[in-house]
């Protein structure tokens, strides 16, 4: 059966997956390497170019998110139960959020993907392949960027940004009698597990010791390669976003005037989403891809992803939008 | 631990399987009394009863937001929690554990819902293999009569309405249970479950069950010491913090 995406194992036999046109990009790395900062910048960068972007965070599902918090709070849950709870959370986000978004042609950025679960599990039982088999239903991402930071550079950042907690320190493993030493040992093991996966799963390794702008530049270059394959060339970001862009992209921008940029933007988005716009459900939230610039953009809570249009038609309503994708 | 191999614990794990209305719960309760009367230390556990995940499952079912995969994984989470906190401790302590439904329930239901059968088996690979597994084989019509007469309204997932088999919940339930029966037949052959004819009288079935169990328990000598019995055993030292969702 021809399929738009590959799975790690058995996949989802009851779902049609040959029509997924979007791209799935995973950003991996231990806690505190700056994933969320980078993802925010990437989201902006992609949206400016007219790409619909959905960001999905580990343990953020409507279904199991609260149960995970509760289970962790009790500190009385074993490795496998917690592993399955994470898998439940991921499955819920996959089927109700990621796949519908991919079907509508979004770029989906996963703030940590299943490799994070592999690393956690291998730190607890290095010989077990069980968790990898559990995630046999997960699609293989189009790109995995691994933000790598060594433990010595990592620690000050973690302390600055809220400190160490029980699970991030692997306290359940009893590696040391205090949280600092436990954290250090545990994170070292995690980094080692990630390093071991680089070759197996083809991660793009990104040195996260550098500045935000430098890391962002690397990420953009990798993502551009992936998105380009199906979408034609991207419109580079106009300057003034607070970080440097690759020189090549800068030149290209200089050669385009505003009208040209807007036109390419419009065509690009129309190619992706059609004239009517599209609507998808992400958990309980409804995302609307509108061909109209919404009145309250930017900063609206509506999460409308706009692209420009000359016709000032009245605001769209969810009911009359063309394609729906209820999970 | 691997499901293919028999467990190495001093206790015994005995489980019962069958579709809703097959009478397996009645039989396992009778077996429970019997074993206790013989002086064996017995611990009983039911499918889908762990505290960790109860609310999540309930909410997912209420919102009808479960997919075949999340349905399967939620039950696996529930099972894992019960395995490590309810099933393994008594097994390690040399007790007899009776389980009303075991992994085979998931193998049957999840496969019918569309999950890959090989995947479901891999997910449950951490389970302890039972020493004895009874399957109460019931003709579809008998089971459905028992269920429909005893229950005012079928629940959404119970009736398999998520599978879009029929618009009417009774009709859907019948088709769904029929599919599960077929899947059980496959599982009985694959894992060598002991089949009990559930159309026989209750006491006849129980007689058979007891004979098989006593045979299995030959040489198993652990008896209860003389101490007061609590009506519920708590394996957790600490209670879980309460789930504060409304």
Coordinates of C-alpha atoms in Angstrom, one line a residue:
Chain A
X1 CA 0.0 0.0 0.0
X2 CA 1.5 3.3 -0.9
X3 CA 1.8 5.6 2.1
X4 CA 2.7 9.2 2.5
X5 CA 4.6 8.5 5.7
X6 CA 6.6 5.7 7.2
X7 CA 6.0 4.3 10.7
X8 CA 8.4 2.9 13.2
X9 CA 6.5 -0.4 13.3
X10 CA 3.0 -1.5 12.7
X11 CA 1.6 2.0 12.3
X12 CA -2.1 2.7 12.4
X13 CA -3.8 0.0 10.3
X14 CA -7.3 1.5 10.6
X15 CA -6.3 4.9 9.3
X16 CA -5.6 6.1 5.8
X17 CA -2.2 7.8 5.9
X18 CA -1.4 8.1 2.2
X19 CA -2.8 11.6 2.0
X20 CA -0.6 13.4 4.5
X21 CA 1.0 16.3 2.7
X22 CA 2.4 18.2 5.6
X23 CA 5.9 17.9 7.1
X24 CA 6.7 16.5 10.6
X25 CA 9.7 18.1 12.2
X26 CA 10.9 16.9 15.6
X27 CA 13.1 19.1 17.9
X28 CA 14.9 16.9 20.5
X29 CA 17.2 17.6 23.3
X30 CA 17.3 17.4 27.1
X31 CA 15.3 19.8 29.3
X32 CA 16.7 23.3 29.3
X33 CA 18.6 23.3 26.0
X34 CA 16.4 26.1 24.7
X35 CA 13.9 24.1 22.6
X36 CA 10.9 26.3 23.3
X37 CA 12.8 29.5 22.4
X38 CA 14.0 28.1 19.2
X39 CA 10.6 26.6 18.3
X40 CA 8.9 30.0 18.9
X41 CA 11.3 31.6 16.5
X42 CA 10.8 28.8 13.9
X43 CA 7.0 29.1 14.2
X44 CA 7.3 32.8 13.4
X45 CA 9.7 32.3 10.6
X46 CA 7.6 29.6 8.9
X47 CA 4.4 31.6 9.4
X48 CA 5.8 34.7 7.8
X49 CA 6.5 32.5 4.8
X50 CA 2.9 31.4 4.7
X51 CA 3.3 28.0 6.2
X52 CA 0.6 26.8 8.5
X53 CA 2.4 25.7 11.7
X54 CA 1.3 23.5 14.5
X55 CA 3.5 23.0 17.5
X56 CA 2.9 20.0 19.6
X57 CA 4.5 19.5 23.0
X58 CA 5.3 16.3 24.8
X59 CA 2.8 15.4 27.6
X60 CA 0.4 18.1 26.4
X61 CA -2.6 16.0 25.3
X62 CA -6.1 16.7 26.5
X63 CA -6.5 13.0 27.3
X64 CA -3.5 12.1 29.4
X65 CA -1.7 15.3 30.3
X66 CA -3.4 15.7 33.7
X67 CA -2.9 12.0 34.5
X68 CA 0.8 12.3 33.8
X69 CA 1.1 15.3 36.2
X70 CA -0.8 13.4 38.8
X71 CA 1.2 10.2 38.4
X72 CA 4.5 12.1 38.6
X73 CA 3.3 14.1 41.6
X74 CA 2.9 10.8 43.5
X75 CA 6.4 9.6 42.8
X76 CA 4.9 6.1 43.0
X77 CA 4.6 5.0 39.4
X78 CA 6.8 2.4 37.8
X79 CA 8.8 2.8 34.6
X80 CA 6.5 0.9 32.4
X81 CA 3.2 2.4 33.6
X82 CA 4.7 5.9 33.1
X83 CA 6.1 4.8 29.8
X84 CA 2.6 3.7 28.7
X85 CA 1.0 6.9 30.0
X86 CA 3.4 8.9 27.9
X87 CA 2.6 6.7 24.9
X88 CA -1.1 7.3 25.5
X89 CA -0.5 11.0 25.6
X90 CA 1.4 10.8 22.4
X91 CA -1.2 8.7 20.6
X92 CA -3.9 11.1 21.6
X93 CA -1.9 14.1 20.2
X94 CA -0.9 12.1 17.1
X95 CA -4.5 11.2 16.1
X96 CA -6.3 14.3 17.2
X97 CA -3.7 16.9 16.4
X98 CA -0.6 15.8 14.4
X99 CA -2.2 13.7 11.7
X100 CA -5.1 16.1 11.0
X101 CA -2.6 18.9 10.7
X102 CA -0.4 16.9 8.4
X103 CA -3.4 16.0 6.3
X104 CA -4.2 19.7 5.9
X105 CA -0.6 20.4 4.8
X106 CA 0.7 22.0 8.0
X107 CA 4.3 22.0 9.1
X108 CA 4.1 20.2 12.5
X109 CA 6.9 21.0 14.9
X110 CA 7.1 18.5 17.7
X111 CA 8.7 19.9 20.9
X112 CA 10.3 16.6 21.7
X113 CA 9.3 13.4 20.0
X114 CA 9.3 9.7 20.9
X115 CA 13.2 9.7 21.1
X116 CA 12.8 11.4 24.4
X117 CA 10.8 8.4 25.6
X118 CA 13.5 6.1 24.2
X119 CA 16.2 8.0 26.0
X120 CA 14.3 8.1 29.3
X121 CA 13.7 4.4 29.1
X122 CA 17.2 3.4 28.1
X123 CA 18.5 5.4 31.1
X124 CA 16.4 3.1 33.2
X125 CA 16.8 -0.2 31.4
X126 CA 19.5 -0.1 28.6
X127 CA 18.7 -3.6 27.3
X128 CA 15.0 -3.1 26.8
X129 CA 13.6 -2.7 23.4
X130 CA 10.1 -2.8 24.7
X131 CA 9.3 0.9 24.6
X132 CA 10.5 1.1 21.0
X133 CA 7.9 -1.6 20.1
X134 CA 5.2 0.3 22.0
X135 CA 5.8 3.3 19.7
X136 CA 5.4 1.1 16.6
X137 CA 2.4 3.3 15.8
X138 CA 4.4 6.5 15.5
X139 CA 5.3 8.1 12.2
X140 CA 8.9 8.7 11.3
X141 CA 9.5 12.4 11.2
X142 CA 10.7 14.1 8.1
X143 CA 13.5 15.7 10.1
X144 CA 14.9 15.4 13.6
X145 CA 17.0 18.2 15.0
X146 CA 18.9 17.3 18.1
X147 CA 20.0 20.2 20.2
X148 CA 23.0 18.9 21.9
X149 CA 24.4 20.4 25.1
X150 CA 26.9 18.8 27.4
X151 CA 26.0 18.5 31.0
X152 CA 28.4 21.1 32.4
X153 CA 27.0 23.8 30.1
X154 CA 23.5 22.5 30.8
X155 CA 23.5 22.8 34.6
X156 CA 23.7 26.6 35.0
X157 CA 20.9 27.0 32.5
X158 CA 18.7 24.6 34.4
X159 CA 19.3 26.3 37.7
X160 CA 18.6 29.7 36.2
X161 CA 15.3 28.5 34.6
X162 CA 13.5 27.0 37.6
X163 CA 15.8 24.4 39.0
X164 CA 15.9 20.6 39.1
X165 CA 13.0 18.5 39.8
X166 CA 12.5 14.9 40.9
X167 CA 12.0 13.3 37.5
X168 CA 14.4 15.4 35.5
X169 CA 17.0 14.4 38.0
X170 CA 16.1 10.7 37.7
X171 CA 15.6 10.5 41.5
X172 CA 13.6 7.3 40.9
X173 CA 16.9 5.7 39.9
X174 CA 18.7 6.4 43.2
X175 CA 21.9 7.4 41.5
X176 CA 23.0 9.7 44.3
X177 CA 21.8 10.8 47.7
X178 CA 21.3 14.4 46.6
X179 CA 19.5 16.1 43.7
X180 CA 22.5 17.8 42.2
X181 CA 24.6 14.7 41.8
X182 CA 21.7 12.7 40.7
X183 CA 20.7 15.3 38.1
X184 CA 24.3 15.3 36.7
X185 CA 24.5 11.6 36.5
X186 CA 21.1 11.2 35.0
X187 CA 21.4 13.9 32.4
X188 CA 24.8 12.5 31.4
X189 CA 23.1 9.1 30.8
X190 CA 20.3 10.8 28.8
X191 CA 22.8 12.7 26.6
X192 CA 24.6 9.5 26.0
X193 CA 21.3 7.8 25.0
X194 CA 20.6 10.6 22.6
X195 CA 24.1 10.4 21.2
X196 CA 23.6 6.7 20.6
X197 CA 20.5 7.4 18.6
X198 CA 22.1 9.9 16.3
X199 CA 23.2 7.4 13.8
X200 CA 20.4 4.9 14.2
X201 CA 17.6 7.5 13.5
X202 CA 19.6 10.0 11.5
X203 CA 19.4 13.0 13.8
X204 CA 20.8 16.4 12.7
X205 CA 23.0 17.3 15.5
X206 CA 23.0 21.0 16.4
X207 CA 25.5 22.4 18.9
X208 CA 23.3 24.1 21.5
X209 CA 26.2 25.8 23.3
X210 CA 26.1 28.7 20.8
X211 CA 23.9 31.8 20.7
X212 CA 20.2 31.6 20.1
X213 CA 20.7 33.3 16.6
X214 CA 23.3 30.8 15.5
X215 CA 21.3 27.8 16.6
X216 CA 18.2 29.2 14.8
X217 CA 20.1 29.7 11.6
X218 CA 21.2 26.0 11.6
X219 CA 17.6 24.9 12.3
X220 CA 16.2 27.0 9.6
X221 CA 18.7 25.7 7.1
X222 CA 17.8 22.1 7.9
X223 CA 14.1 22.8 7.8
X224 CA 14.3 24.7 4.6
X225 CA 15.8 21.6 3.0
X226 CA 12.9 19.5 4.1
X227 CA 10.1 21.9 3.3
X228 CA 11.6 22.9 -0.1
X229 CA 11.4 19.4 -1.5
X230 CA 7.6 19.6 -2.0
X231 CA 6.9 23.3 -1.8
X232 CA 9.3 24.9 -4.2
X233 CA 11.5 27.7 -2.9
X234 CA 10.7 29.5 0.3
X235 CA 10.3 33.2 0.7
X236 CA 13.0 34.2 3.0
X237 CA 12.2 36.2 6.1
X238 CA 12.5 40.0 5.7
X239 CA 15.2 41.4 8.0
X240 CA 14.6 42.7 11.5
X241 CA 13.5 39.7 13.3
X242 CA 16.2 40.0 15.9
X243 CA 18.6 37.3 14.5
X244 CA 20.7 36.9 11.5
X245 CA 19.6 34.9 8.5
X246 CA 21.8 32.9 6.1
X247 CA 23.5 35.2 3.7
X248 CA 22.1 33.5 0.7
X249 CA 18.5 34.1 1.8
X250 CA 19.3 37.8 2.6
X251 CA 20.4 38.4 -1.0
X252 CA 17.3 36.8 -2.3
X253 CA 15.2 39.1 -0.2
X254 CA 17.0 42.1 -1.4
X255 CA 16.1 41.2 -5.0
X256 CA 12.4 41.0 -4.3
X257 CA 10.2 44.0 -3.8
X258 CA 7.3 43.9 -1.4
X259 CA 4.7 43.2 -4.0
X260 CA 6.6 40.3 -5.4
X261 CA 7.0 38.9 -1.9
X262 CA 3.3 39.2 -1.3
X263 CA 2.4 37.6 -4.5
X264 CA 4.7 34.6 -3.9
X265 CA 3.3 34.3 -0.5
X266 CA -0.2 34.3 -1.7
X267 CA 0.5 31.7 -4.5
X268 CA 2.4 29.6 -2.1
X269 CA -0.3 29.5 0.5
X270 CA -3.1 29.0 -2.1
X271 CA -1.1 26.1 -3.4
X272 CA -1.0 24.6 0.0
X273 CA -4.4 25.3 1.3
X274 CA -6.6 26.1 -1.6
X275 CA -8.7 29.2 -2.1
X276 CA -11.3 28.4 0.5
X277 CA -9.1 28.0 3.5
X278 CA -9.1 25.1 5.8
X279 CA -10.2 24.3 9.3
X280 CA -8.8 21.7 11.6
X281 CA -9.4 20.7 15.1
X282 CA -6.4 20.5 17.4
X283 CA -7.6 18.9 20.6
X284 CA -10.4 21.2 21.7
X285 CA -9.0 24.1 19.9
X286 CA -10.1 24.9 16.4
X287 CA -7.5 26.2 14.0
X288 CA -8.7 28.2 11.0
X289 CA -6.6 28.7 8.0
X290 CA -8.1 31.7 6.5
X291 CA -7.6 33.3 3.1
X292 CA -8.4 36.6 4.8
X293 CA -6.3 38.6 7.1
X294 CA -8.1 38.3 10.4
X295 CA -8.9 41.6 12.0
X296 CA -7.2 40.9 15.3
X297 CA -3.9 39.5 14.0
X298 CA -1.3 39.5 15.4
X299 CA -1.6 38.6 19.0
X300 CA -5.0 37.0 18.7
X301 CA -5.8 34.0 20.8
X302 CA -7.8 32.6 17.9
X303 CA -4.6 31.1 16.4
X304 CA -5.6 32.2 12.9
X305 CA -2.9 31.6 10.4
X306 CA -3.4 34.4 7.9
X307 CA -2.2 35.1 4.4
X308 CA -3.0 38.3 2.6
X309 CA -5.8 38.8 0.2
X310 CA -7.2 41.8 -1.6
X311 CA -10.9 41.0 -1.2
X312 CA -12.3 42.4 2.0
X313 CA -15.0 39.7 2.5
X314 CA -16.6 39.5 5.9
X315 CA -14.9 37.4 8.5
X316 CA -15.1 33.6 8.0
X317 CA -17.2 31.4 10.2
X318 CA -16.1 27.9 11.0
X319 CA -19.3 26.4 9.6
X320 CA -18.9 27.6 6.0
X321 CA -15.2 26.8 5.6
X322 CA -14.5 24.3 2.9
X323 CA -12.6 21.4 4.3
X324 CA -13.0 20.0 7.7
X325 CA -10.9 17.5 9.5
X326 CA -12.5 16.3 12.6
X327 CA -10.4 13.7 14.4
Chain B
X1 CA 10.1 -10.3 31.7
X2 CA 8.6 -11.9 28.6
X3 CA 5.1 -13.1 28.1
X4 CA 6.3 -16.1 26.1
X5 CA 8.0 -17.6 29.2
X6 CA 6.3 -18.8 32.3
X7 CA 7.0 -16.6 35.3
X8 CA 9.5 -17.6 38.0
X9 CA 7.6 -16.4 41.1
X10 CA 6.6 -18.7 43.9
X11 CA 2.9 -17.7 43.6
X12 CA 0.3 -18.9 41.1
X13 CA -1.6 -16.7 38.6
X14 CA -5.0 -17.9 37.5
X15 CA -7.1 -15.8 35.1
X16 CA -10.6 -16.0 33.6
X17 CA -11.6 -14.7 30.2
X18 CA -14.7 -14.5 28.2
X19 CA -17.1 -12.0 26.6
X20 CA -19.5 -9.9 28.7
X21 CA -22.3 -12.2 30.0
X22 CA -20.2 -15.4 29.8
X23 CA -20.5 -15.8 33.5
X24 CA -16.8 -15.7 34.2
X25 CA -17.0 -13.3 37.1
X26 CA -19.5 -15.6 38.9
X27 CA -17.1 -18.4 38.3
X28 CA -14.0 -16.6 39.5
X29 CA -15.8 -15.5 42.7
X30 CA -16.8 -19.1 43.4
X31 CA -13.2 -20.2 42.8
X32 CA -12.1 -17.4 45.2
X33 CA -14.3 -18.7 48.0
X34 CA -13.2 -22.3 47.3
X35 CA -9.5 -21.5 47.5
X36 CA -9.8 -19.5 50.6
X37 CA -11.8 -22.3 52.2
X38 CA -8.9 -24.6 51.4
X39 CA -6.6 -22.2 53.3
X40 CA -4.8 -20.7 50.3
X41 CA -3.8 -17.0 50.4
X42 CA -5.7 -15.5 47.5
X43 CA -5.6 -12.0 46.0
X44 CA -8.2 -10.9 43.4
X45 CA -7.9 -8.2 40.8
X46 CA -10.2 -6.9 38.1
X47 CA -9.6 -5.5 34.7
X48 CA -9.7 -1.7 34.4
X49 CA -9.5 -0.8 38.0
X50 CA -6.3 1.1 38.6
X51 CA -6.5 4.5 40.4
X52 CA -3.8 6.1 38.3
X53 CA -5.8 6.1 35.1
X54 CA -9.4 5.7 36.2
X55 CA -10.5 9.3 35.7
X56 CA -8.6 9.6 32.4
X57 CA -10.3 6.6 31.0
X58 CA -13.7 7.7 32.2
X59 CA -13.3 11.1 30.8
X60 CA -12.0 9.8 27.4
X61 CA -15.0 7.5 27.2
X62 CA -17.4 10.3 28.2
X63 CA -16.1 12.6 25.5
X64 CA -15.9 9.8 23.0
X65 CA -12.5 11.0 22.1
X66 CA -10.7 7.7 22.3
X67 CA -9.2 6.2 19.2
X68 CA -8.3 2.5 18.8
X69 CA -4.7 3.3 19.8
X70 CA -5.4 5.5 22.8
X71 CA -8.1 3.0 23.9
X72 CA -5.5 0.3 23.8
X73 CA -2.8 2.2 25.5
X74 CA -5.0 3.5 28.3
X75 CA -5.9 -0.1 29.1
X76 CA -2.3 -1.1 28.9
X77 CA -1.4 1.7 31.3
X78 CA -4.1 0.5 33.7
X79 CA -2.9 -3.0 33.4
X80 CA 0.8 -2.1 34.0
X81 CA -0.1 -0.2 37.2
X82 CA -2.1 -3.2 38.5
X83 CA 0.6 -5.6 37.4
X84 CA 3.3 -3.8 39.4
X85 CA 1.2 -2.9 42.4
X86 CA -1.4 -5.6 42.6
X87 CA -0.4 -8.7 40.7
X88 CA 3.4 -9.1 41.1
X89 CA 3.6 -8.4 44.8
X90 CA 1.3 -11.3 45.8
X91 CA 2.9 -13.5 43.2
X92 CA 6.3 -12.8 44.6
X93 CA 4.9 -13.4 48.1
X94 CA 3.8 -16.8 47.0
X95 CA 0.1 -16.1 46.9
X96 CA -2.6 -17.1 44.4
X97 CA -3.7 -14.3 42.2
X98 CA -7.0 -14.5 40.5
X99 CA -7.6 -12.0 37.7
X100 CA -11.0 -11.3 36.2
X101 CA -9.9 -10.7 32.6
X102 CA -6.2 -10.5 31.6
X103 CA -4.2 -9.4 28.6
X104 CA -6.3 -11.6 26.3
X105 CA -9.2 -9.2 26.7
X106 CA -7.0 -6.5 25.2
X107 CA -5.8 -8.8 22.5
X108 CA -9.4 -9.5 21.5
X109 CA -10.9 -6.0 21.8
X110 CA -8.0 -4.0 20.4
X111 CA -7.7 -6.3 17.4
X112 CA -11.5 -5.9 16.7
X113 CA -11.1 -2.1 17.0
X114 CA -8.4 -2.1 14.3
X115 CA -5.1 -2.0 16.2
X116 CA -2.4 -4.3 14.8
X117 CA -2.6 -7.6 16.7
X118 CA 1.2 -8.0 16.7
X119 CA 1.6 -4.5 18.1
X120 CA -0.9 -5.2 20.9
X121 CA 1.0 -8.3 21.9
X122 CA 4.3 -6.4 22.0
X123 CA 2.8 -3.7 24.1
X124 CA 1.8 -6.3 26.7
X125 CA 5.0 -8.2 26.5
X126 CA 5.9 -7.2 30.1
X127 CA 3.0 -9.1 31.5
X128 CA 3.5 -12.3 33.6
X129 CA 2.2 -15.4 31.8
X130 CA -0.7 -17.0 33.8
X131 CA -0.2 -20.5 35.2
X132 CA -3.8 -21.2 34.3
X133 CA -6.2 -19.3 31.9
X134 CA -9.8 -20.2 31.6
X135 CA -11.9 -19.2 28.7
X136 CA -15.7 -19.3 29.2
X137 CA -17.0 -20.1 25.8
X138 CA -20.5 -18.8 25.2
X139 CA -22.7 -18.8 22.2
X140 CA -23.4 -15.1 21.1
X141 CA -27.1 -15.3 21.7
X142 CA -26.8 -16.5 25.3
X143 CA -24.4 -13.8 26.2
X144 CA -26.4 -11.1 24.6
X145 CA -29.6 -12.2 26.3
X146 CA -27.9 -12.1 29.7
X147 CA -26.4 -8.6 29.1
X148 CA -29.4 -7.0 27.5
X149 CA -31.8 -8.3 30.1
X150 CA -29.6 -7.1 33.0
X151 CA -28.7 -3.7 31.8
X152 CA -30.9 -0.7 31.1
X153 CA -28.6 1.0 28.6
X154 CA -25.4 0.0 26.8
X155 CA -22.5 2.4 27.0
X156 CA -20.9 3.9 23.9
X157 CA -17.6 1.9 23.9
X158 CA -19.2 -1.2 25.5
X159 CA -21.6 -1.4 22.5
X160 CA -18.7 -0.8 20.1
X161 CA -20.4 2.3 18.7
X162 CA -17.0 3.8 17.9
X163 CA -16.6 1.2 15.2
X164 CA -19.7 2.4 13.2
X165 CA -21.0 -1.1 12.9
X166 CA -24.6 -0.1 13.2
X167 CA -26.5 3.0 14.3
X168 CA -28.6 1.2 16.9
X169 CA -26.6 0.4 20.0
X170 CA -28.1 -3.0 20.5
X171 CA -27.4 -4.0 17.0
X172 CA -23.9 -2.6 17.2
X173 CA -23.3 -4.5 20.5
X174 CA -24.4 -7.8 18.9
X175 CA -22.0 -7.4 15.9
X176 CA -19.2 -6.2 18.1
X177 CA -19.5 -9.1 20.6
X178 CA -19.6 -11.5 17.6
X179 CA -16.3 -10.1 16.3
X180 CA -14.8 -10.4 19.8
X181 CA -15.9 -14.0 20.0
X182 CA -14.2 -14.8 16.7
X183 CA -11.0 -13.1 18.0
X184 CA -11.1 -15.1 21.2
X185 CA -11.3 -18.3 19.2
X186 CA -8.0 -17.3 17.6
X187 CA -6.5 -16.4 20.9
X188 CA -7.5 -19.7 22.6
X189 CA -5.6 -21.6 19.9
X190 CA -2.6 -19.2 20.0
X191 CA -2.1 -19.2 23.8
X192 CA -3.7 -22.6 24.7
X193 CA -6.4 -21.3 27.1
X194 CA -8.5 -23.9 29.0
X195 CA -12.0 -23.8 27.5
X196 CA -15.0 -24.1 29.7
X197 CA -18.4 -24.6 28.2
X198 CA -20.3 -21.7 29.6
X199 CA -23.7 -23.1 28.6
X200 CA -23.4 -25.7 31.4
X201 CA -25.0 -25.2 34.8
X202 CA -23.0 -22.9 37.1
X203 CA -22.1 -25.7 39.5
X204 CA -21.0 -28.0 36.7
X205 CA -18.7 -25.4 35.3
X206 CA -17.3 -24.6 38.8
X207 CA -16.7 -28.3 39.3
X208 CA -14.5 -28.5 36.2
X209 CA -12.7 -25.3 37.1
X210 CA -11.9 -26.6 40.6
X211 CA -10.6 -29.9 39.3
X212 CA -8.2 -28.2 36.9
X213 CA -7.1 -25.7 39.5
X214 CA -6.4 -28.4 42.1
X215 CA -4.4 -30.3 39.6
X216 CA -2.3 -27.1 38.9
X217 CA -1.9 -26.6 42.6
X218 CA -0.4 -30.0 43.3
X219 CA 2.8 -29.5 45.2
X220 CA 1.8 -25.9 46.0
X221 CA 1.8 -25.8 49.7
X222 CA 1.7 -22.2 50.8
X223 CA -1.1 -21.8 53.2
X224 CA -2.4 -18.7 55.0
X225 CA -1.1 -18.2 58.4
X226 CA -3.6 -17.5 61.1
X227 CA -4.0 -13.8 61.1
X228 CA -6.9 -11.4 60.7
X229 CA -7.9 -10.7 57.2
X230 CA -8.6 -7.2 55.9
X231 CA -11.2 -6.8 53.3
X232 CA -8.9 -5.0 50.9
X233 CA -5.1 -5.2 50.6
X234 CA -3.3 -2.0 49.9
X235 CA 0.0 -2.4 48.2
X236 CA 0.7 1.3 48.0
X237 CA 2.5 2.8 50.9
X238 CA 1.4 6.2 49.9
X239 CA -1.8 7.3 48.4
X240 CA -1.7 9.0 45.1
X241 CA -2.5 12.7 45.1
X242 CA -6.0 13.4 44.2
X243 CA -6.9 14.2 40.6
X244 CA -8.4 17.7 41.0
X245 CA -10.2 17.8 37.7
X246 CA -13.9 18.3 38.0

